[in-house]
Short mmCIF file of C-alpha atoms and ligand atoms in Angstrom, two decimals:
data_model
loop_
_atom_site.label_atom_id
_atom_site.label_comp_id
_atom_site.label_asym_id
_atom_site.label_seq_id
_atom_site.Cartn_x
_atom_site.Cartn_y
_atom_site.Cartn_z
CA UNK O 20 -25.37 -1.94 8.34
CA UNK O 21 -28.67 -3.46 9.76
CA UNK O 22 -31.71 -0.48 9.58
CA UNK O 23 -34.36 -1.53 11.69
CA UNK O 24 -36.54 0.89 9.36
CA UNK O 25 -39.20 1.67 11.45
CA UNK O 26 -41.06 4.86 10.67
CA UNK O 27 -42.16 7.13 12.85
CA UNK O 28 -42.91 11.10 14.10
CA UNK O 29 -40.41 12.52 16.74
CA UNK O 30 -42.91 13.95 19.14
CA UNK O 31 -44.37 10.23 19.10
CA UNK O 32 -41.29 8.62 20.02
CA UNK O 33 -40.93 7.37 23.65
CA UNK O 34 -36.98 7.73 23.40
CA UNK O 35 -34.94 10.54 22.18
CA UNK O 36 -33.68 9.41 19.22
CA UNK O 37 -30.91 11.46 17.72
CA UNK O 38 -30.71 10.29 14.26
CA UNK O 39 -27.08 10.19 12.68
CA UNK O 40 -26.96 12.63 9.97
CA UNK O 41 -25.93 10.36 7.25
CA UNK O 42 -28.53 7.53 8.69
CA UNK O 43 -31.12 10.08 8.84
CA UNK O 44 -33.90 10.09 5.35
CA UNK O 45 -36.56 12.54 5.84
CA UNK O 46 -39.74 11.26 4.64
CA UNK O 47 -43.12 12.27 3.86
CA UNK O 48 -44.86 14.49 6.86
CA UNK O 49 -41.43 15.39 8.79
CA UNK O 50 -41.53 11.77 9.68
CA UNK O 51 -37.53 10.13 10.22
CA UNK O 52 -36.63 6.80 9.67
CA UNK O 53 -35.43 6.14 12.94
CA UNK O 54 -32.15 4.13 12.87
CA UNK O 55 -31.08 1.98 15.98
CA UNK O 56 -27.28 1.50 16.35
CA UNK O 57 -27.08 -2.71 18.01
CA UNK O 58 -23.87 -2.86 20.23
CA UNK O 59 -23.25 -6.41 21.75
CA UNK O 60 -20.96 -6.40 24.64
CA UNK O 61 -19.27 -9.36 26.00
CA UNK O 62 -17.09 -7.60 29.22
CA UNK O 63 -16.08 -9.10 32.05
CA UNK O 64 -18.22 -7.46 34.96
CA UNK O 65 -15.39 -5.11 36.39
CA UNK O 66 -15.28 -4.12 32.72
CA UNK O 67 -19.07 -3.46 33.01
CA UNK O 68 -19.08 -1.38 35.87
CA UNK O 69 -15.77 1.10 34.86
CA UNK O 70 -17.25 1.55 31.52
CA UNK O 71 -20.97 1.54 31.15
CA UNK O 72 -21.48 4.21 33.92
CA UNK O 73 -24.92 5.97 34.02
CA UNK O 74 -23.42 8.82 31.99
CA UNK O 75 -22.43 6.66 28.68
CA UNK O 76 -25.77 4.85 28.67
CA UNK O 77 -27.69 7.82 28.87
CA UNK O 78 -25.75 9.23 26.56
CA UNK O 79 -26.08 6.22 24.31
CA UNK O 80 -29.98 5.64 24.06
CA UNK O 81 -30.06 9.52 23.68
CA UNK O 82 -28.26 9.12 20.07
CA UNK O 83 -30.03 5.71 19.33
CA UNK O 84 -27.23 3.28 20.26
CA UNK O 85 -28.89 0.36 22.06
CA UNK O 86 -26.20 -1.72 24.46
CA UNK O 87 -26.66 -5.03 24.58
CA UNK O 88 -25.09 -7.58 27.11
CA UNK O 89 -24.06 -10.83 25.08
CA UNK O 90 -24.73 -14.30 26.82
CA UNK O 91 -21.48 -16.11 26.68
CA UNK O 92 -23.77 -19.42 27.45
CA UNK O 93 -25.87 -18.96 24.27
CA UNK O 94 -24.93 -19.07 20.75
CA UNK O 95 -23.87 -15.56 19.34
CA UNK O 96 -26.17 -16.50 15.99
CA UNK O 97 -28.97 -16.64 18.55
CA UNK O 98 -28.49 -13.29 20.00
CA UNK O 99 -28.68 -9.43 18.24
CA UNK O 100 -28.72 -9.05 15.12
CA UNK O 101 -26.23 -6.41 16.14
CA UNK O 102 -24.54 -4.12 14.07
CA UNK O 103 -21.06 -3.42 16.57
CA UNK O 104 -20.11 -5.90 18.99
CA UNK O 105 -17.16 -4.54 21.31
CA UNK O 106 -15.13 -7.26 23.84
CA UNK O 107 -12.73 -7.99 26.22
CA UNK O 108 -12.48 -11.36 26.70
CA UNK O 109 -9.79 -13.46 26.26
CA UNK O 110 -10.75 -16.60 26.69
CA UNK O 111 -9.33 -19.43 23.60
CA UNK O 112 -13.33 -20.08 23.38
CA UNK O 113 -14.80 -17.09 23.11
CA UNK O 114 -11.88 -16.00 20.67
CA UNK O 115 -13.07 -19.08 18.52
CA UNK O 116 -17.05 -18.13 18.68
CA UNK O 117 -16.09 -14.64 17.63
CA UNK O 118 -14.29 -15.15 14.30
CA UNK O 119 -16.42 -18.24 13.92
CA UNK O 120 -19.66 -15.50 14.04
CA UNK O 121 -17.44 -12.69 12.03
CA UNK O 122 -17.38 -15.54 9.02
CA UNK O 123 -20.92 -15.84 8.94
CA UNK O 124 -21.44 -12.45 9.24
CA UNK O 125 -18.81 -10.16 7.86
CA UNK O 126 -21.64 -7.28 7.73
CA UNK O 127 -20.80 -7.01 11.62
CA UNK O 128 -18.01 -4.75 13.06
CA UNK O 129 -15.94 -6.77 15.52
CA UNK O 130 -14.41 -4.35 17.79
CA UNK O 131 -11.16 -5.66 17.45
CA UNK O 132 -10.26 -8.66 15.48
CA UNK O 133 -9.18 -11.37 18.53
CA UNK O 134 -5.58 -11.74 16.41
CA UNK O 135 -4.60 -8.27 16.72
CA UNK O 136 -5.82 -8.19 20.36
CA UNK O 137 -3.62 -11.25 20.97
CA UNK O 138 -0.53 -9.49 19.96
CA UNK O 139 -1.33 -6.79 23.35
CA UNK O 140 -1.38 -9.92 25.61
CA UNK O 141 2.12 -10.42 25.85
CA UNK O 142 4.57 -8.09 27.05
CA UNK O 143 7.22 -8.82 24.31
CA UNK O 144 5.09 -8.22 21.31
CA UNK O 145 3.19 -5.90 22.39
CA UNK O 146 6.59 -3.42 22.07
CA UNK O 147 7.25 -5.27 18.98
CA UNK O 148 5.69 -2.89 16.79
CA UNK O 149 6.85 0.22 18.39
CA UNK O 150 10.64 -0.55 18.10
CA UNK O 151 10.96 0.16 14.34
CA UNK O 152 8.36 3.08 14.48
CA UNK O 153 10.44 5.89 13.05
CA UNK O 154 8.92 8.87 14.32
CA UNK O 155 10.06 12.53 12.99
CA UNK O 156 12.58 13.34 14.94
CA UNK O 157 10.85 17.11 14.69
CA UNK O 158 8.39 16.08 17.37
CA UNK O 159 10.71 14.04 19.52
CA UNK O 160 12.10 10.45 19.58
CA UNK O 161 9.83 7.66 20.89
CA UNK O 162 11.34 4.32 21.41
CA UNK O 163 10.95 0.99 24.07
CA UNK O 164 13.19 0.33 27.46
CA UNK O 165 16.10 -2.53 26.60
CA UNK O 166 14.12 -5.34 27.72
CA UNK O 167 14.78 -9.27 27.94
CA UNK O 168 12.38 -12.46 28.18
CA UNK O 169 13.51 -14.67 30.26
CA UNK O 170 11.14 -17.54 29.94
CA UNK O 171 12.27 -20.59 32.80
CA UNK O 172 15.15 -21.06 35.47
CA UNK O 173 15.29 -18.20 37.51
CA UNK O 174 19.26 -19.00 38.02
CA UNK O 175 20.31 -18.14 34.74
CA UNK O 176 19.17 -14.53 35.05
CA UNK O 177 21.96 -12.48 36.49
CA UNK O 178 24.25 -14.04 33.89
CA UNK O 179 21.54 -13.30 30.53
CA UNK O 180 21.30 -9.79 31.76
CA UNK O 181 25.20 -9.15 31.90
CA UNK O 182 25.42 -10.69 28.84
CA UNK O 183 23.03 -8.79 27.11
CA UNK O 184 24.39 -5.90 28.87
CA UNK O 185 20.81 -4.04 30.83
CA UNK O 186 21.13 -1.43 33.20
CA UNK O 187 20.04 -2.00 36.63
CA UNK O 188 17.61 -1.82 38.16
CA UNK O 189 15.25 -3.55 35.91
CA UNK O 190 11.72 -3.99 36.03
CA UNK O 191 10.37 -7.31 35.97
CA UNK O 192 6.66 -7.98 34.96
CA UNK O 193 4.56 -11.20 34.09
CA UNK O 194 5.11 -12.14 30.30
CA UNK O 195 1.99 -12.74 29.37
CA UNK O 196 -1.07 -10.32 30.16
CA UNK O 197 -4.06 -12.05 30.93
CA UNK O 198 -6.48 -9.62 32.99
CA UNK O 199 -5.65 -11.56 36.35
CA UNK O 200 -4.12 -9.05 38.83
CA UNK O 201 -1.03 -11.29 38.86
CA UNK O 202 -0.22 -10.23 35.60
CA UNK O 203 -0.06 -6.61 36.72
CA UNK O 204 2.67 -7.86 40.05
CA UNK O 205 5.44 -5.92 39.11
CA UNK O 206 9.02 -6.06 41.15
CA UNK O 207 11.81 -3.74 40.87
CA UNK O 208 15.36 -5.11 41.15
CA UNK O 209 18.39 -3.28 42.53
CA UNK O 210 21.29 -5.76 41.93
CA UNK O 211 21.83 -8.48 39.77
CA UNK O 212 22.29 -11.18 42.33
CA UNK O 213 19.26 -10.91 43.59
CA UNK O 214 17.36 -11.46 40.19
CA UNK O 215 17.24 -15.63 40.51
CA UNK O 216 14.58 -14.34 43.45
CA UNK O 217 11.73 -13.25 40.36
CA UNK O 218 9.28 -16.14 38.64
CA UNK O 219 9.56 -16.12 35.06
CA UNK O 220 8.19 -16.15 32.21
CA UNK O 221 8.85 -12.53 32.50
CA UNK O 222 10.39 -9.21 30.81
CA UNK O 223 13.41 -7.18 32.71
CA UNK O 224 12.69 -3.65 31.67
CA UNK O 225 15.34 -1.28 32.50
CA UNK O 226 13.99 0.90 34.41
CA UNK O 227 13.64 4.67 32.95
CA UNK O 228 13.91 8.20 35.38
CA UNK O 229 10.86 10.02 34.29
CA UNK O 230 10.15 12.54 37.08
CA UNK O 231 7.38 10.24 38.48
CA UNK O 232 5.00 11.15 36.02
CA UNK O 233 3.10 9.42 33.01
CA UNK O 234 1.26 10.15 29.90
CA UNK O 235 -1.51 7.44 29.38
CA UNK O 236 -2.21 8.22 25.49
CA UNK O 237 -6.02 6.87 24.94
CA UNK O 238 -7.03 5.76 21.82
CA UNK O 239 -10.44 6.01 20.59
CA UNK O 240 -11.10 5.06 16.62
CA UNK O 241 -8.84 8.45 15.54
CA UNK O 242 -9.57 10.39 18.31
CA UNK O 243 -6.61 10.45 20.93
CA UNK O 244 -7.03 12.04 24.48
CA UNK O 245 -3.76 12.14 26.94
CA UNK O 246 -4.16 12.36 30.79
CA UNK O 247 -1.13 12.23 32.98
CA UNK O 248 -0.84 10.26 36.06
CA UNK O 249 1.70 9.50 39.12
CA UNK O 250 4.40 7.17 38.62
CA UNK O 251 6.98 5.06 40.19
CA UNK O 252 9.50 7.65 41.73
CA UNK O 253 13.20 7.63 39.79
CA UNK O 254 15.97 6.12 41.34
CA UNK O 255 19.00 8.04 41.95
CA UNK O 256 22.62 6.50 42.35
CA UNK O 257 22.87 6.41 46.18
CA UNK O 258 19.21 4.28 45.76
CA UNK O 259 21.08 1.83 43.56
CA UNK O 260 23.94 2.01 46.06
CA UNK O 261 22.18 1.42 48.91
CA UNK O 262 19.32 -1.08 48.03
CA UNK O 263 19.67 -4.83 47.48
CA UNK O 264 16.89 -7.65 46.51
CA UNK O 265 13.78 -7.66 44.57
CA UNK O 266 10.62 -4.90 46.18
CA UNK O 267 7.41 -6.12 44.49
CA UNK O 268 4.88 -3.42 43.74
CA UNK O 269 0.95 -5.03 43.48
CA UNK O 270 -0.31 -2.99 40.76
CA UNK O 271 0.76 -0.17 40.27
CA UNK O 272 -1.08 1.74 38.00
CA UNK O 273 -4.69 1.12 39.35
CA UNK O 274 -3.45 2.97 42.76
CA UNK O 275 -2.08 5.58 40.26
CA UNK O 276 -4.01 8.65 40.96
CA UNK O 277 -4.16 11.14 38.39
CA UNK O 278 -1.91 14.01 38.34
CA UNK O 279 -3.66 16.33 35.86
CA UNK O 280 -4.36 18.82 38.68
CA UNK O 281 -1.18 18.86 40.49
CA UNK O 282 1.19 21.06 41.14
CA UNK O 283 4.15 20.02 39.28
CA UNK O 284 7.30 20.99 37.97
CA UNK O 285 6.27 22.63 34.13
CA UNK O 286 9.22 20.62 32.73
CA UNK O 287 7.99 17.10 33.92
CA UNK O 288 4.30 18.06 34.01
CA UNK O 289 4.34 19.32 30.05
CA UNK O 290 2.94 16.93 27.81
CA UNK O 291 4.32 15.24 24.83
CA UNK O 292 3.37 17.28 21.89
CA UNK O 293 0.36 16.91 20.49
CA UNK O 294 1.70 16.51 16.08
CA UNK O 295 3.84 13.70 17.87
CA UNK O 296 0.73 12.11 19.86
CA UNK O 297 -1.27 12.12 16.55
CA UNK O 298 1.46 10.41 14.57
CA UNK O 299 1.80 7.92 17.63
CA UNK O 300 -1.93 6.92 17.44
CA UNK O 301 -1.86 7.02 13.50
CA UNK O 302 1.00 4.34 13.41
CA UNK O 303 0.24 2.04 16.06
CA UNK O 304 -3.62 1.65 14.97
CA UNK O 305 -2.40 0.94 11.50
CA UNK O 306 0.66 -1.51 12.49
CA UNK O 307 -1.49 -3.18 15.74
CA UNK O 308 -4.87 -3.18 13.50
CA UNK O 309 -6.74 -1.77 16.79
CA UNK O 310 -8.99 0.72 17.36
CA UNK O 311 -9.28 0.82 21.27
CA UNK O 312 -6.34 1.25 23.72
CA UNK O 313 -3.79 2.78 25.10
CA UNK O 314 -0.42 3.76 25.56
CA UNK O 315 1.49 4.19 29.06
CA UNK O 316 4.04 6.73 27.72
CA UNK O 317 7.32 8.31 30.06
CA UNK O 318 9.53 11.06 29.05
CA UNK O 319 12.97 10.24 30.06
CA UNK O 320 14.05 12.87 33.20
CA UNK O 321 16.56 16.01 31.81
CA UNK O 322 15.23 15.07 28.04
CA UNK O 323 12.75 17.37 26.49
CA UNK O 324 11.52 15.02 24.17
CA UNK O 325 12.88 11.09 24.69
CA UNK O 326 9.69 9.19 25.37
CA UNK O 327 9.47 5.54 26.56
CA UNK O 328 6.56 3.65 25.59
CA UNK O 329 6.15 1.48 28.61
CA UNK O 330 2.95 -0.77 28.09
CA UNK O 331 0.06 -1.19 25.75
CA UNK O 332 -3.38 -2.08 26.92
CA UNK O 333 -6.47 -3.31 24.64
CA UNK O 334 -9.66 -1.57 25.44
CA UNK O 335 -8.22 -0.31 28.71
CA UNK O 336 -10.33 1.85 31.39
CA UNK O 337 -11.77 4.27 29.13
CA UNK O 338 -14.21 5.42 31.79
CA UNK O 339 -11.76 7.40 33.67
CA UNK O 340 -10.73 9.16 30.43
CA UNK O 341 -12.98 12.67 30.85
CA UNK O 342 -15.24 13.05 28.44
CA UNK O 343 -15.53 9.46 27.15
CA UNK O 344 -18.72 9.26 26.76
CA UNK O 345 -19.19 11.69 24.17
CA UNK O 346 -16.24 10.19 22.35
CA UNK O 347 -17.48 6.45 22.44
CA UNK O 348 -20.57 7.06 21.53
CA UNK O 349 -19.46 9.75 18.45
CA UNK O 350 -17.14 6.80 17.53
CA UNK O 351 -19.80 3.63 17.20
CA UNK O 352 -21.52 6.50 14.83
CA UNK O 353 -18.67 6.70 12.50
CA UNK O 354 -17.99 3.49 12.30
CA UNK O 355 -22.08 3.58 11.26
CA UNK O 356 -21.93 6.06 8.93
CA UNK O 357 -19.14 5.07 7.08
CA UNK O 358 -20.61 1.70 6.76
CA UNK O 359 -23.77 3.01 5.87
CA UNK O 360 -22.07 5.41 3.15
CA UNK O 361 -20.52 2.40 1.77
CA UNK O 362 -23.49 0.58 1.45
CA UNK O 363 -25.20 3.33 -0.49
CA UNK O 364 -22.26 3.84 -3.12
CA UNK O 365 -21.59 0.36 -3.31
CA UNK O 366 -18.08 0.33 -2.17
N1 LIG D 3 10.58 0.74 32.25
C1 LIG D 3 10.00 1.46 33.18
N2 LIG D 3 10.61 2.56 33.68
C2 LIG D 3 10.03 3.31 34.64
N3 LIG D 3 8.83 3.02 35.19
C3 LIG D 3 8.17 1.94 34.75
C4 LIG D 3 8.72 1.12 33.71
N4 LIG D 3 7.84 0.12 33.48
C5 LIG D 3 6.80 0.31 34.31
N5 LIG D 3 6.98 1.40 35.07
C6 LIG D 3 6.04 1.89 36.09
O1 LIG D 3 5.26 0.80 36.52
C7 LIG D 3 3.88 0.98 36.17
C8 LIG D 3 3.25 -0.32 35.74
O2 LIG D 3 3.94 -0.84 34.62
P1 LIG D 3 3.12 -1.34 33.36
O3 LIG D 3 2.31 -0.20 32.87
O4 LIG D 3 4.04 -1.97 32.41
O5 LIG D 3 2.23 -2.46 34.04
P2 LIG D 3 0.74 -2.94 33.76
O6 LIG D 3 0.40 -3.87 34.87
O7 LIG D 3 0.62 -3.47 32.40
O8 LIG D 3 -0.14 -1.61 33.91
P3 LIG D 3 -1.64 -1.34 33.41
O9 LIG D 3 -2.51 -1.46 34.62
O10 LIG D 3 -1.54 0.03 32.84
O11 LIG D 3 -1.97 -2.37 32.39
C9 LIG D 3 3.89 2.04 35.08
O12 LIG D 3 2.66 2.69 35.02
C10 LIG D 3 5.05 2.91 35.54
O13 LIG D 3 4.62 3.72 36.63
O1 LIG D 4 -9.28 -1.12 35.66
P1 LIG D 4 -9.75 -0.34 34.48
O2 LIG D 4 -11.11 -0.68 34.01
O3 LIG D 4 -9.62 1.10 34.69
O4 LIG D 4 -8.83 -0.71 33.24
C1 LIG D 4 -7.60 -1.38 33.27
C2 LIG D 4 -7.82 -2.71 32.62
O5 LIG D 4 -8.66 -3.50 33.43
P2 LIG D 4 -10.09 -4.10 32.96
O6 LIG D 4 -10.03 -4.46 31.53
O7 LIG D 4 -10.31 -5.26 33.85
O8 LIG D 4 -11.08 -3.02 33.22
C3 LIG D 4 -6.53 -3.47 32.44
O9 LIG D 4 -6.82 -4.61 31.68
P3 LIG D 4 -6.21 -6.03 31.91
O10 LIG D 4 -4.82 -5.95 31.38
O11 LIG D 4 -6.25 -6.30 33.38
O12 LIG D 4 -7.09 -6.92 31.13
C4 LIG D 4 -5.47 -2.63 31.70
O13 LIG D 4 -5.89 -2.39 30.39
C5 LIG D 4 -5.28 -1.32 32.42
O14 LIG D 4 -4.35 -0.56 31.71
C6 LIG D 4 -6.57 -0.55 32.55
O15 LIG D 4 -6.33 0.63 33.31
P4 LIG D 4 -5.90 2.01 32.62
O16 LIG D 4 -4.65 1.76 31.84
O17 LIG D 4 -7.00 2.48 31.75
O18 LIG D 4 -5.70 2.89 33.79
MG1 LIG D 5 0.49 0.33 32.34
MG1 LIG D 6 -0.72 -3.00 30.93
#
C-alpha cells in the first residue's frame, strides 16, 4: 500500500478528503495523515464514458481515490506509482505489459489477473466452471444450456447436433468474446437444416423459455446487486412449427431495456433468491479468481427455481447498475484497507 504521507489540517485542504478509517492516524493538533488511493485505468473509451460518469468521480475524489488514465503508448513503470490499477483490455500486448509490471511490483492490486480474465473470453469456458457448481438444492438448482462448439465447416452441423442430441432451436453465438460487436451477433435457429447457414467458430445453445425476462447478477468484490431486464421472447411449439432458417439478432442485450419497473407477471418478475445469489457470487469469484462481472441468469418458464446461467461478462457495464458508485468506490477501499491492515501486522 503506497501512503503518500502528506500531513495536513482538514479545513486547509482544497479537496474533501474522506480518510478511510483504517488509513486514517490522527496526529498531533487534529491534523490527519491524508491518504490518496492511485487507481490506473486502462479502458477502452466506450468503457470510459459508461463507467466514469460525473457521479463516480465525484464520488471518488470525495473519499480520496484519485483516477488515473494509463497511457498504453508509455511504459507502465513510467506512469503512477498507483496502488489499484483496474482494465479491460484485451489486447496479447497489453496482457504481457501487465503481468510483466505485476512482477516488478507485486505491492500493486491488478484488478483482475489477465489469466482469469482470459477464461471469460470464450464462450465455452466461460460455462466451464459453472457446470460442476453444486449449489444447495434448498435455494434452487443452477446449471448451463446443453451447448456444442462447433469450430469449422458449417456442413457438418445439423449432423453434430443430432448426434449429440440438442433441442431446437438453438442459439448460436461467436466463440470467442472479444469486445467487437460481432462477437455479441447472435442468431436463433428453428430447424436443423438450416444450421450449415451460421459461421463458426461458434456455441449452439439450446435455447431456454424464461418468460422474457433476465436476472443480470453484478458482481462487485463481495458485494452482489441483481437488476432484471427484457429478454428474447420464448418460443412456443407452433413457433418451432412454423419457422424455418437462421433470424440473426445484432446485440441483444445492449437494446435490452430494463424491466425493474414493469408490470410483470409476480411469478416471472420474482427474483432468484437472494441465500442462492450469495452462494452464486461466492463460488464463481473463488473458482473464476475475479472480482468484477457478471452473470446473465434465466429462470426456466413453469420452474420456480431452475436457473440458466446464460453468459459471463468481465468488468461488464457497471454504470447502469444503480448505486454503483457508492459500491466501487467502498470496494477500491477494502481492497486498501485490507492491504494496509496487512502491512501493519505483517501478514
Ligand atoms: N440459451 C438461451 N436461452 C434463452 N435466451 C438466451 C439464451 N442465450 C442467450 N439468450 C438471450 O440472448 C441474449 C444475449 O445472449 P448472451 O448474453 O449470451 O450474449 P452476449 O452478447 O454475451 O451479451 P452481453 O452483451 O451481456 O455480453 C441474452 O441476454 C438472452 O436475452
Ligand atoms: O456496454 P456496457 O458498458 O454497458 O457493458 C457491456 C460490455 O461492453 P464494454 O466493456 O465495451 O463497456 C460488454 O463487454 P464486451 O464483451 O463487449 O467486452 C459486456 O460485458 C456486456 O455484458 C456489458 O453490458 P452489461 O452486461 O453490463 O449490460
Ligand atoms: Mg449477456
Ligand atoms: Mg456476454
Amino acid at each position: 500500500m503506497r501512503l503518500h504521507g502528506e500531513v495536513s489540517f482538514d479545513e486547509d485542504e482544497e479537496e474533501v478528503v474522506m480518510v478511510p478509517a483504517a488509513l486514517s492516524s490522527p496526529l498531533n493538533g487534529g491534523a490527519v495523515a491524508v491518504t490518496r488511493l492511485v487507481v490506473g485505468y486502462a479502458l477502452t473509451k466506450k468503457k470510459v464514458k459508461s463507467f466514469l460518469q460525473p457521479k463516480l468521480l465525484l464520488l471518488a475524489r470525495k473519499k480520496g481515490i484519485s483516477l488515473v488514465a494509463i497511457d498504453d503508448t508509455r511504459p507502465l513503470a513510467e506512469q503512477g506509482p498507483f496502488d489499484i490499477i483496474l482494465h479491460k483490455i484485451t489486447s496479447k500486448e497489453w496482457q504481457q505489459v501487465l503481468e510483466d509490471y505485476h512482477d516488478e511490483h507485486p505491492e500493486v492490486t491488478v484488478l483482475d489477473p489477465p489469466n482469469a480474465i482470459n477464461h471469460l473470453n470464450n464462450r465455452q469456458s466461460m460455462l466451464a466452471e459453472v457446470s460442476d457448481l453444486n449449489l444447495s438444492s434448498f435455494y434452487g438448482e443452477v446449471c448451463t444450456p446443453r451447448q456444442l462448439v462447433i469450430m469449422k465447416d458449417p456442413s457438418s452441423i445439423p449432423t453434430a447436433v443430432a448426434m449429440a442430441g440438442l433441442t431446437l432451436p438453438l442459439v448460436a453465438k461467436p466463440l470467442v468474446v472479444d469486445g467487437t460487436s460481432k462477437s455479441h451477433e447472435l442468431s436463433l435457429a428453428y430447424d436443423e437444416a438450416s444450421l450449415s447457414m451460421l459461421d463458426p467458430p461458434l456455441v449452439l445453445q439450446e435455447f431456454v423459455n424464461h418468460g422474457g425476462i433476465l436476472f443480470k447478477v453484478y458482481i462487485i468484490g463481495e458485494t452482489i446487486q441483481v437488476v432484471r431486464r427484457f429478454s428474447l421472447p420464448d418460443v412456443n411449439t407452433y413457433d418451432l412449427l412454423n419457422n424455418v432458417g437462421v433470424y440473426r439478432f445484432p446485440r441483444v442485450s445492449c437494446a435490452a431495456a430494463s424491466a425493474d419497473h414493469a408490470d410483470l407477471d409476480p411469478h416471472i418478475a420474482e427474483l432468484p433468491p437472494r441465500p442462492l445469489l450469495e452462494k452464486l457470487g461466492k463460488e464463481l469469484r473463488g473458482r473464476l479468481g475475479l472480482r468484477l462481472f457478471n452473470v446473465d441468469m434465466i429462470r426456466e418458464l413453469g420452474t420456480k427455481d431452475r436457473y440458466y446461467i446464460i453468459d459471463i461478462n468481465y468488468f461488464p457495464g457497471f454504470g447502469k447498475m444503480p448505486g454503483y458508485e457508492h459500491i466501487f468506490t467502498d470496494f477500491l477501499l477494502n481492497i486498501a484497507q485490507s492491504k494496509y491492515k496487512k502491512c501493519l501486522t505483517g501478514g
